[in-house]
């Protein structure tokens, strides 16, 4: 291995390892603050950044809170249950963190320093990036079950089992909605997908793209165990699920892994549907694309926080039903609609199969506005009707009721 | 390294679909986050489904009844606060009502009005925070609970101004109230009561149509009308199962016959968690109606009747009961001519409503067991006494 | 038929409204910002929590005028033991539901604020780890000698001794009482004054009547047998 290669590898990875954990710290603060405001509280506001608190009276909105939390976590006692499987108990949080970190490098964030390194080190240039992404995030399931099993706690076990069922089920709609994008670009390469959406050609601005984005986002919530799909760690039912028996730094690792996974999956959503780093001003100032990318990630995370502040959680059977009886048929239908539109626009030809033929995105651009409008309305109508029908099928009797009064 | 064989001896093996499998026994509580106190459910799970459930309680037993039998009648008034510590006012009232029957004291009109106001405020406090806790059990991150607590706080401020304490009010006395409310209190109370519907609207908008809440609560923990009646269930839980029974209407104790209010109930074919949740939501509106009428109708006058200085009733047996927010709260007293009761017995609504927990939980998921418990509305101080 | 997911969107609208509203409307807030900074010293007395200048905190952040915590003994003047109201009648000790008052009566009498010789408590202990702040002792005391304090910073590293308040810890002046519970103290003083006035009026009337009676008797006596010395009757 040449020195050059090592340098390039470091240049490509170390910033990621620094930036995202820092953002994680910031996100925990943001989440606490936002949830507090949603609940009409004030949130952390006392811990300042060192040197601002004692020098003056600024506590900088409690921005020092994550640091204090981190220090607290580090110094906490590491408790391992007597009967736990010590090895796996230790490995699980590490294994939870690694895949989450690993997939970060598939995000096509155009860091300025990355341009002058060798192509072979640019991970996101990988041709199968999207597939790789799903393959590696799938490892997370293993970590969660490992934690649940190794703790030898019944709640942990229940949490672990819930996690497996949930993550495996939601992976399918997740992948199927990503298929739409692959259909539109004709490539699995993350950078190519992002480049295809330069300007305002984001895939969320197509009917199937919009539907796929919504499905993707819902499935992503479930994949990262966010409310309302936080069953594996349902506090009111099974204490803390698979990490009931974790404390101190191991718990912090789980926590970190969870947030990094959130970044990763939001990053993927941004890449697939929200135009990657595209945004106003990028053409003039290329480094703005990094900012735009992060802003979009944070916008998605803000919605996640908002949902968390609003919704209660689903029940196990409803969760599975939702994945298999609602999201899965819808995403298949969505692919079908996208395919038909492709067929229609291409005038009956098989399109997009090889690179020379036009793909759906280009066909949409070239089409008559009336046809496009028709496609929008038609596609969304079909999807809405289908969604409603599926909803009626599984929740026919669930509706608000009338009550009687006695004088 | 632990393996399946190492774990197996703890489990009871059963045959299912030709497989040898086992049930998972989980002891939920006494320090589980959502058992509403030190309460334990020994649950047997088949996967996530509850196949057996045994409630275990008594962790908070404080010998309330025996203590009261060795104490003057007035002395146990502060202890009644600690029964259902959310609703000390109604607890006081039930006890005062029983004791007043023993010696037949006339309660002045202003005291009666204030008693009604306090009791209905208590009902608001209880129901609003119960709904918050219930949604918390459903997994919401405390948002409705914190909204509820903000409103509860305003009412607790009122209690504090009237009685000196926010929760352990100890405000009622035999023959009236300990002291009159301070100046301006009625206006402040009116302010709170006027603003409550605004909050309720928002609360309803947040909760009542939420699809997740609907599908989580409907059809879960059904309590049939017959079982509810034969188990002696009272309060909103009974009305959710379709029985129109409210002691405020049945006994018309105190001055409840002067107020116009309705009692929400269902037609009794479901009686699930959603009904119990909604009945409470609707009851709050009716409490506000009563409060408005009471605040308008209250007049001046003394608040303490001619209670005897030394409370020494003649031998008698009495039962006094009120419609506490959780159900029928009754005190049964036997006086033997001494300053201490010979027998002092509490009929705690929480305990009696809890008895049907197992029947409601069987066959449900473990997550449902938690919300069914939440929808019963127990306070362990009252269950264990 | 309602919109699919409409209930969820409604709920989200509510939380969004609260999120934004919490920045603009103080009355939306569940909690208050105490604005306590590490450089501030800890409050020593009730109601002493530091406030931002010119800012009016809601009265729930400080102890209100109505709150009660543990009992205290009242005295009227500057010398606590000379003007203590308590006469060690031990009614409160008997009536306290959890039995947390312990009184030892003095053996000799001492002049109290009214100048009357009275017993006083040689010992008056309240175990505040047992006291449940019920105020029964206040109600039963016939001498208005015990009232509720609202001091709440009573935490101590000494679990037993530190939570046993002695007579001298419990003694507080009437001015202090007026300070923490103005309305209640004023009402109580008014009642005491009224009772005293009523008593005095009664006493006066009784004395008047006795004097008149005595005079009449004296007159009659004088009329009956002149020269016998007057017999003074004690009016009291
Ligand atoms: S407040 Fe109650 S418990 Fe405390 S000393 Fe007085 S009577 Fe006893
Ligand atoms: S405080 Fe009152 S009741 Fe208690 S001993 Fe003194 S005078 Fe008697």
mmCIF file of N, CA and C in Angstrom, chain B residues 71-72 74-79 81-82 143 146-147 149-150 153-154 157 160-166 168-170 173 178 182-183 188 202-203 205-207 209-212 309, chain C residues 2-15 17-19 27-30 58-60 62-64 66-69 95-98 132-136 139-140 183:
data_model
loop_
_atom_site.group_PDB
_atom_site.id
_atom_site.type_symbol
_atom_site.label_atom_id
_atom_site.label_comp_id
_atom_site.label_asym_id
_atom_site.label_seq_id
_atom_site.Cartn_x
_atom_site.Cartn_y
_atom_site.Cartn_z
ATOM 1 N N UNK B 71 -57.687 6.437 66.235
ATOM 2 C CA UNK B 71 -57.439 7.860 66.122
ATOM 3 C C UNK B 71 -58.772 8.577 66.206
ATOM 4 N N UNK B 72 -58.721 9.827 66.626
ATOM 5 C CA UNK B 72 -59.980 10.563 66.669
ATOM 6 C C UNK B 72 -60.536 10.680 65.254
ATOM 7 N N UNK B 74 -61.463 13.238 63.568
ATOM 8 C CA UNK B 74 -60.831 14.283 62.766
ATOM 9 C C UNK B 74 -59.422 13.864 62.364
ATOM 10 N N UNK B 75 -58.752 13.133 63.225
ATOM 11 C CA UNK B 75 -57.358 12.780 62.979
ATOM 12 C C UNK B 75 -57.139 12.003 61.703
ATOM 13 N N UNK B 76 -58.135 11.237 61.263
ATOM 14 C CA UNK B 76 -57.873 10.473 60.045
ATOM 15 C C UNK B 76 -58.239 11.247 58.784
ATOM 16 N N UNK B 77 -58.779 12.446 58.958
ATOM 17 C CA UNK B 77 -59.065 13.252 57.756
ATOM 18 C C UNK B 77 -57.809 13.485 56.912
ATOM 19 N N UNK B 78 -56.679 13.917 57.503
ATOM 20 C CA UNK B 78 -55.495 14.090 56.648
ATOM 21 C C UNK B 78 -55.012 12.785 56.024
ATOM 22 N N UNK B 79 -55.309 11.666 56.664
ATOM 23 C CA UNK B 79 -54.862 10.413 56.066
ATOM 24 C C UNK B 79 -55.681 10.053 54.828
ATOM 25 N N UNK B 81 -56.414 11.996 52.553
ATOM 26 C CA UNK B 81 -55.731 12.625 51.418
ATOM 27 C C UNK B 81 -54.841 11.640 50.690
ATOM 28 N N UNK B 82 -54.242 10.769 51.490
ATOM 29 C CA UNK B 82 -53.202 9.899 50.946
ATOM 30 C C UNK B 82 -53.753 8.624 50.344
ATOM 31 N N UNK B 143 -46.008 14.169 25.525
ATOM 32 C CA UNK B 143 -46.522 15.468 25.092
ATOM 33 C C UNK B 143 -47.905 15.754 25.675
ATOM 34 N N UNK B 146 -47.715 16.408 29.406
ATOM 35 C CA UNK B 146 -47.204 17.692 29.860
ATOM 36 C C UNK B 146 -48.215 18.801 29.639
ATOM 37 N N UNK B 147 -48.974 18.704 28.544
ATOM 38 C CA UNK B 147 -50.058 19.680 28.375
ATOM 39 C C UNK B 147 -51.028 19.557 29.541
ATOM 40 N N UNK B 149 -50.457 18.422 32.481
ATOM 41 C CA UNK B 149 -49.898 18.868 33.749
ATOM 42 C C UNK B 149 -49.873 20.380 33.856
ATOM 43 N N UNK B 150 -49.760 21.027 32.717
ATOM 44 C CA UNK B 150 -49.818 22.487 32.773
ATOM 45 C C UNK B 150 -51.175 22.917 33.311
ATOM 46 N N UNK B 153 -51.627 22.059 36.912
ATOM 47 C CA UNK B 153 -50.883 22.983 37.756
ATOM 48 C C UNK B 153 -51.747 24.192 38.135
ATOM 49 N N UNK B 154 -52.497 24.696 37.170
ATOM 50 C CA UNK B 154 -53.325 25.870 37.452
ATOM 51 C C UNK B 154 -54.354 25.536 38.522
ATOM 52 N N UNK B 157 -52.772 25.226 41.851
ATOM 53 C CA UNK B 157 -52.552 26.548 42.436
ATOM 54 C C UNK B 157 -53.791 26.993 43.198
ATOM 55 N N UNK B 160 -54.010 25.203 46.357
ATOM 56 C CA UNK B 160 -53.040 25.697 47.320
ATOM 57 C C UNK B 160 -53.526 26.982 47.957
ATOM 58 N N UNK B 161 -54.103 27.839 47.132
ATOM 59 C CA UNK B 161 -54.569 29.096 47.694
ATOM 60 C C UNK B 161 -55.706 28.871 48.678
ATOM 61 N N UNK B 162 -56.523 27.882 48.416
ATOM 62 C CA UNK B 162 -57.652 27.647 49.310
ATOM 63 C C UNK B 162 -57.216 26.903 50.558
ATOM 64 N N UNK B 163 -56.358 25.896 50.388
ATOM 65 C CA UNK B 163 -56.148 24.998 51.521
ATOM 66 C C UNK B 163 -54.723 25.019 52.043
ATOM 67 N N UNK B 164 -53.811 25.612 51.319
ATOM 68 C CA UNK B 164 -52.433 25.646 51.802
ATOM 69 C C UNK B 164 -51.570 24.549 51.228
ATOM 70 N N UNK B 165 -52.172 23.555 50.609
ATOM 71 C CA UNK B 165 -51.361 22.486 50.045
ATOM 72 C C UNK B 165 -51.880 22.150 48.663
ATOM 73 N N UNK B 166 -51.002 21.663 47.824
ATOM 74 C CA UNK B 166 -51.401 21.410 46.443
ATOM 75 C C UNK B 166 -52.069 20.052 46.289
ATOM 76 N N UNK B 168 -52.063 17.360 49.189
ATOM 77 C CA UNK B 168 -52.613 16.856 50.448
ATOM 78 C C UNK B 168 -53.427 17.969 51.099
ATOM 79 N N UNK B 169 -54.599 18.213 50.522
ATOM 80 C CA UNK B 169 -55.321 19.433 50.867
ATOM 81 C C UNK B 169 -55.864 19.430 52.283
ATOM 82 N N UNK B 170 -56.458 18.323 52.711
ATOM 83 C CA UNK B 170 -57.005 18.242 54.064
ATOM 84 C C UNK B 170 -57.902 19.457 54.321
ATOM 85 N N UNK B 173 -63.970 19.640 56.521
ATOM 86 C CA UNK B 173 -64.180 19.353 57.938
ATOM 87 C C UNK B 173 -65.610 18.869 58.113
ATOM 88 N N UNK B 178 -62.508 23.829 56.271
ATOM 89 C CA UNK B 178 -61.635 24.343 57.305
ATOM 90 C C UNK B 178 -61.640 25.862 57.323
ATOM 91 N N UNK B 182 -59.615 32.431 50.036
ATOM 92 C CA UNK B 182 -59.157 33.809 50.150
ATOM 93 C C UNK B 182 -59.866 34.728 49.168
ATOM 94 N N UNK B 183 -59.673 35.986 49.381
ATOM 95 C CA UNK B 183 -60.326 36.972 48.529
ATOM 96 C C UNK B 183 -59.853 36.828 47.084
ATOM 97 N N UNK B 188 -60.374 33.898 40.274
ATOM 98 C CA UNK B 188 -59.290 33.118 39.682
ATOM 99 C C UNK B 188 -59.808 31.762 39.222
ATOM 100 N N UNK B 202 -58.025 21.794 22.171
ATOM 101 C CA UNK B 202 -56.731 21.459 21.598
ATOM 102 C C UNK B 202 -56.381 20.007 21.901
ATOM 103 N N UNK B 203 -56.695 19.616 23.113
ATOM 104 C CA UNK B 203 -56.409 18.250 23.538
ATOM 105 C C UNK B 203 -57.168 17.255 22.664
ATOM 106 N N UNK B 205 -58.288 17.764 19.696
ATOM 107 C CA UNK B 205 -57.751 17.790 18.341
ATOM 108 C C UNK B 205 -56.483 16.949 18.247
ATOM 109 N N UNK B 206 -55.713 16.990 19.320
ATOM 110 C CA UNK B 206 -54.468 16.229 19.320
ATOM 111 C C UNK B 206 -54.728 14.731 19.392
ATOM 112 N N UNK B 207 -55.738 14.340 20.149
ATOM 113 C CA UNK B 207 -55.858 12.921 20.474
ATOM 114 C C UNK B 207 -57.020 12.198 19.824
ATOM 115 N N UNK B 209 -58.799 12.027 17.187
ATOM 116 C CA UNK B 209 -58.947 11.474 15.839
ATOM 117 C C UNK B 209 -57.682 10.796 15.358
ATOM 118 N N UNK B 210 -56.691 10.787 16.194
ATOM 119 C CA UNK B 210 -55.424 10.195 15.784
ATOM 120 C C UNK B 210 -55.597 8.726 15.441
ATOM 121 N N UNK B 211 -55.258 8.359 14.206
ATOM 122 C CA UNK B 211 -55.490 6.992 13.742
ATOM 123 C C UNK B 211 -54.785 5.966 14.612
ATOM 124 N N UNK B 212 -53.594 6.332 15.053
ATOM 125 C CA UNK B 212 -52.847 5.348 15.839
ATOM 126 C C UNK B 212 -53.546 5.118 17.176
ATOM 127 N N UNK B 309 -67.425 20.626 69.331
ATOM 128 C CA UNK B 309 -65.990 20.781 69.586
ATOM 129 C C UNK B 309 -65.328 19.415 69.763
ATOM 130 N N UNK C 2 -63.167 10.725 6.206
ATOM 131 C CA UNK C 2 -62.080 11.668 6.482
ATOM 132 C C UNK C 2 -60.841 11.296 5.680
ATOM 133 N N UNK C 3 -59.991 12.255 5.597
ATOM 134 C CA UNK C 3 -58.754 12.071 4.841
ATOM 135 C C UNK C 3 -57.905 10.986 5.502
ATOM 136 N N UNK C 4 -57.231 10.243 4.661
ATOM 137 C CA UNK C 4 -56.341 9.210 5.188
ATOM 138 C C UNK C 4 -55.219 9.866 5.994
ATOM 139 N N UNK C 5 -55.065 9.434 7.232
ATOM 140 C CA UNK C 5 -54.009 10.027 8.062
ATOM 141 C C UNK C 5 -54.347 11.413 8.558
ATOM 142 N N UNK C 6 -55.611 11.824 8.370
ATOM 143 C CA UNK C 6 -55.990 13.180 8.750
ATOM 144 C C UNK C 6 -55.815 13.445 10.229
ATOM 145 N N UNK C 7 -56.143 12.434 11.043
ATOM 146 C CA UNK C 7 -56.011 12.613 12.486
ATOM 147 C C UNK C 7 -54.583 12.869 12.880
ATOM 148 N N UNK C 8 -53.672 12.194 12.192
ATOM 149 C CA UNK C 8 -52.260 12.378 12.506
ATOM 150 C C UNK C 8 -51.818 13.789 12.137
ATOM 151 N N UNK C 9 -52.286 14.256 10.975
ATOM 152 C CA UNK C 9 -51.905 15.614 10.579
ATOM 153 C C UNK C 9 -52.477 16.641 11.536
ATOM 154 N N UNK C 10 -53.698 16.398 11.996
ATOM 155 C CA UNK C 10 -54.295 17.314 12.967
ATOM 156 C C UNK C 10 -53.439 17.384 14.222
ATOM 157 N N UNK C 11 -53.046 16.209 14.680
ATOM 158 C CA UNK C 11 -52.209 16.170 15.873
ATOM 159 C C UNK C 11 -50.910 16.899 15.650
ATOM 160 N N UNK C 12 -50.347 16.721 14.445
ATOM 161 C CA UNK C 12 -49.080 17.381 14.163
ATOM 162 C C UNK C 12 -49.255 18.885 14.095
ATOM 163 N N UNK C 13 -50.421 19.313 13.622
ATOM 164 C CA UNK C 13 -50.673 20.754 13.610
ATOM 165 C C UNK C 13 -50.695 21.279 15.032
ATOM 166 N N UNK C 14 -51.296 20.503 15.933
ATOM 167 C CA UNK C 14 -51.355 20.958 17.328
ATOM 168 C C UNK C 14 -49.955 21.070 17.912
ATOM 169 N N UNK C 15 -49.126 20.056 17.669
ATOM 170 C CA UNK C 15 -47.793 20.134 18.259
ATOM 171 C C UNK C 15 -46.982 21.250 17.621
ATOM 172 N N UNK C 17 -48.202 24.032 16.538
ATOM 173 C CA UNK C 17 -48.708 25.274 17.138
ATOM 174 C C UNK C 17 -48.087 25.474 18.523
ATOM 175 N N UNK C 18 -47.974 24.382 19.255
ATOM 176 C CA UNK C 18 -47.383 24.501 20.580
ATOM 177 C C UNK C 18 -45.912 24.827 20.507
ATOM 178 N N UNK C 19 -45.251 24.225 19.534
ATOM 179 C CA UNK C 19 -43.817 24.482 19.373
ATOM 180 C C UNK C 19 -43.583 25.969 19.150
ATOM 181 N N UNK C 27 -47.733 31.945 28.868
ATOM 182 C CA UNK C 27 -48.679 31.134 29.627
ATOM 183 C C UNK C 27 -48.829 29.733 29.043
ATOM 184 N N UNK C 28 -48.233 29.510 27.887
ATOM 185 C CA UNK C 28 -48.244 28.156 27.365
ATOM 186 C C UNK C 28 -47.248 27.260 28.089
ATOM 187 N N UNK C 29 -46.255 27.861 28.664
ATOM 188 C CA UNK C 29 -45.159 27.063 29.203
ATOM 189 C C UNK C 29 -45.591 26.219 30.391
ATOM 190 N N UNK C 30 -45.161 24.981 30.374
ATOM 191 C CA UNK C 30 -45.433 24.095 31.501
ATOM 192 C C UNK C 30 -44.511 24.408 32.661
ATOM 193 N N UNK C 58 -44.149 34.087 37.883
ATOM 194 C CA UNK C 58 -45.453 33.636 38.376
ATOM 195 C C UNK C 58 -45.296 33.197 39.808
ATOM 196 N N UNK C 59 -46.315 33.422 40.611
ATOM 197 C CA UNK C 59 -46.094 33.223 42.035
ATOM 198 C C UNK C 59 -45.908 31.753 42.406
ATOM 199 N N UNK C 60 -46.052 30.850 41.433
ATOM 200 C CA UNK C 60 -45.807 29.460 41.784
ATOM 201 C C UNK C 60 -44.325 29.154 41.874
ATOM 202 N N UNK C 62 -42.184 30.832 43.536
ATOM 203 C CA UNK C 62 -41.769 31.036 44.909
ATOM 204 C C UNK C 62 -42.853 30.434 45.788
ATOM 205 N N UNK C 63 -42.572 30.375 47.041
ATOM 206 C CA UNK C 63 -43.602 29.863 47.935
ATOM 207 C C UNK C 63 -44.694 30.906 48.038
ATOM 208 N N UNK C 64 -45.900 30.491 47.870
ATOM 209 C CA UNK C 64 -46.973 31.470 47.858
ATOM 210 C C UNK C 64 -47.364 31.833 49.276
ATOM 211 N N UNK C 66 -49.971 31.262 50.595
ATOM 212 C CA UNK C 66 -50.953 30.346 51.165
ATOM 213 C C UNK C 66 -50.353 28.999 51.533
ATOM 214 N N UNK C 67 -49.127 28.759 51.094
ATOM 215 C CA UNK C 67 -48.616 27.412 51.269
ATOM 216 C C UNK C 67 -48.302 27.143 52.727
ATOM 217 N N UNK C 68 -48.352 25.891 53.079
ATOM 218 C CA UNK C 68 -47.995 25.522 54.442
ATOM 219 C C UNK C 68 -46.978 24.409 54.370
ATOM 220 N N UNK C 69 -46.082 24.394 55.308
ATOM 221 C CA UNK C 69 -45.149 23.279 55.318
ATOM 222 C C UNK C 69 -45.109 22.625 56.689
ATOM 223 N N UNK C 95 -53.501 15.497 69.716
ATOM 224 C CA UNK C 95 -54.318 15.427 68.505
ATOM 225 C C UNK C 95 -53.513 15.159 67.236
ATOM 226 N N UNK C 96 -52.242 15.399 67.260
ATOM 227 C CA UNK C 96 -51.433 15.239 66.044
ATOM 228 C C UNK C 96 -51.587 13.816 65.508
ATOM 229 N N UNK C 97 -52.105 13.654 64.287
ATOM 230 C CA UNK C 97 -52.372 12.285 63.805
ATOM 231 C C UNK C 97 -51.152 11.376 63.781
ATOM 232 N N UNK C 98 -50.013 11.807 63.247
ATOM 233 C CA UNK C 98 -48.890 10.860 63.279
ATOM 234 C C UNK C 98 -48.064 10.950 64.545
ATOM 235 N N UNK C 132 -46.832 15.487 58.743
ATOM 236 C CA UNK C 132 -47.361 15.451 57.383
ATOM 237 C C UNK C 132 -48.032 16.762 57.010
ATOM 238 N N UNK C 133 -47.686 17.808 57.701
ATOM 239 C CA UNK C 133 -48.143 19.154 57.338
ATOM 240 C C UNK C 133 -49.664 19.252 57.265
ATOM 241 N N UNK C 134 -50.341 18.590 58.199
ATOM 242 C CA UNK C 134 -51.786 18.535 58.047
ATOM 243 C C UNK C 134 -52.480 19.708 58.682
ATOM 244 N N UNK C 135 -51.805 20.401 59.592
ATOM 245 C CA UNK C 135 -52.372 21.601 60.177
ATOM 246 C C UNK C 135 -53.401 21.316 61.266
ATOM 247 N N UNK C 136 -53.522 20.068 61.667
ATOM 248 C CA UNK C 136 -54.471 19.759 62.730
ATOM 249 C C UNK C 136 -54.046 20.450 64.031
ATOM 250 N N UNK C 139 -55.234 23.882 64.205
ATOM 251 C CA UNK C 139 -56.668 24.025 64.422
ATOM 252 C C UNK C 139 -57.067 23.789 65.866
ATOM 253 N N UNK C 140 -56.385 22.850 66.524
ATOM 254 C CA UNK C 140 -56.850 22.519 67.868
ATOM 255 C C UNK C 140 -56.271 23.422 68.942
ATOM 256 N N UNK C 183 -52.371 37.486 54.766
ATOM 257 C CA UNK C 183 -53.833 37.496 54.927
ATOM 258 C C UNK C 183 -54.257 36.707 56.155
#
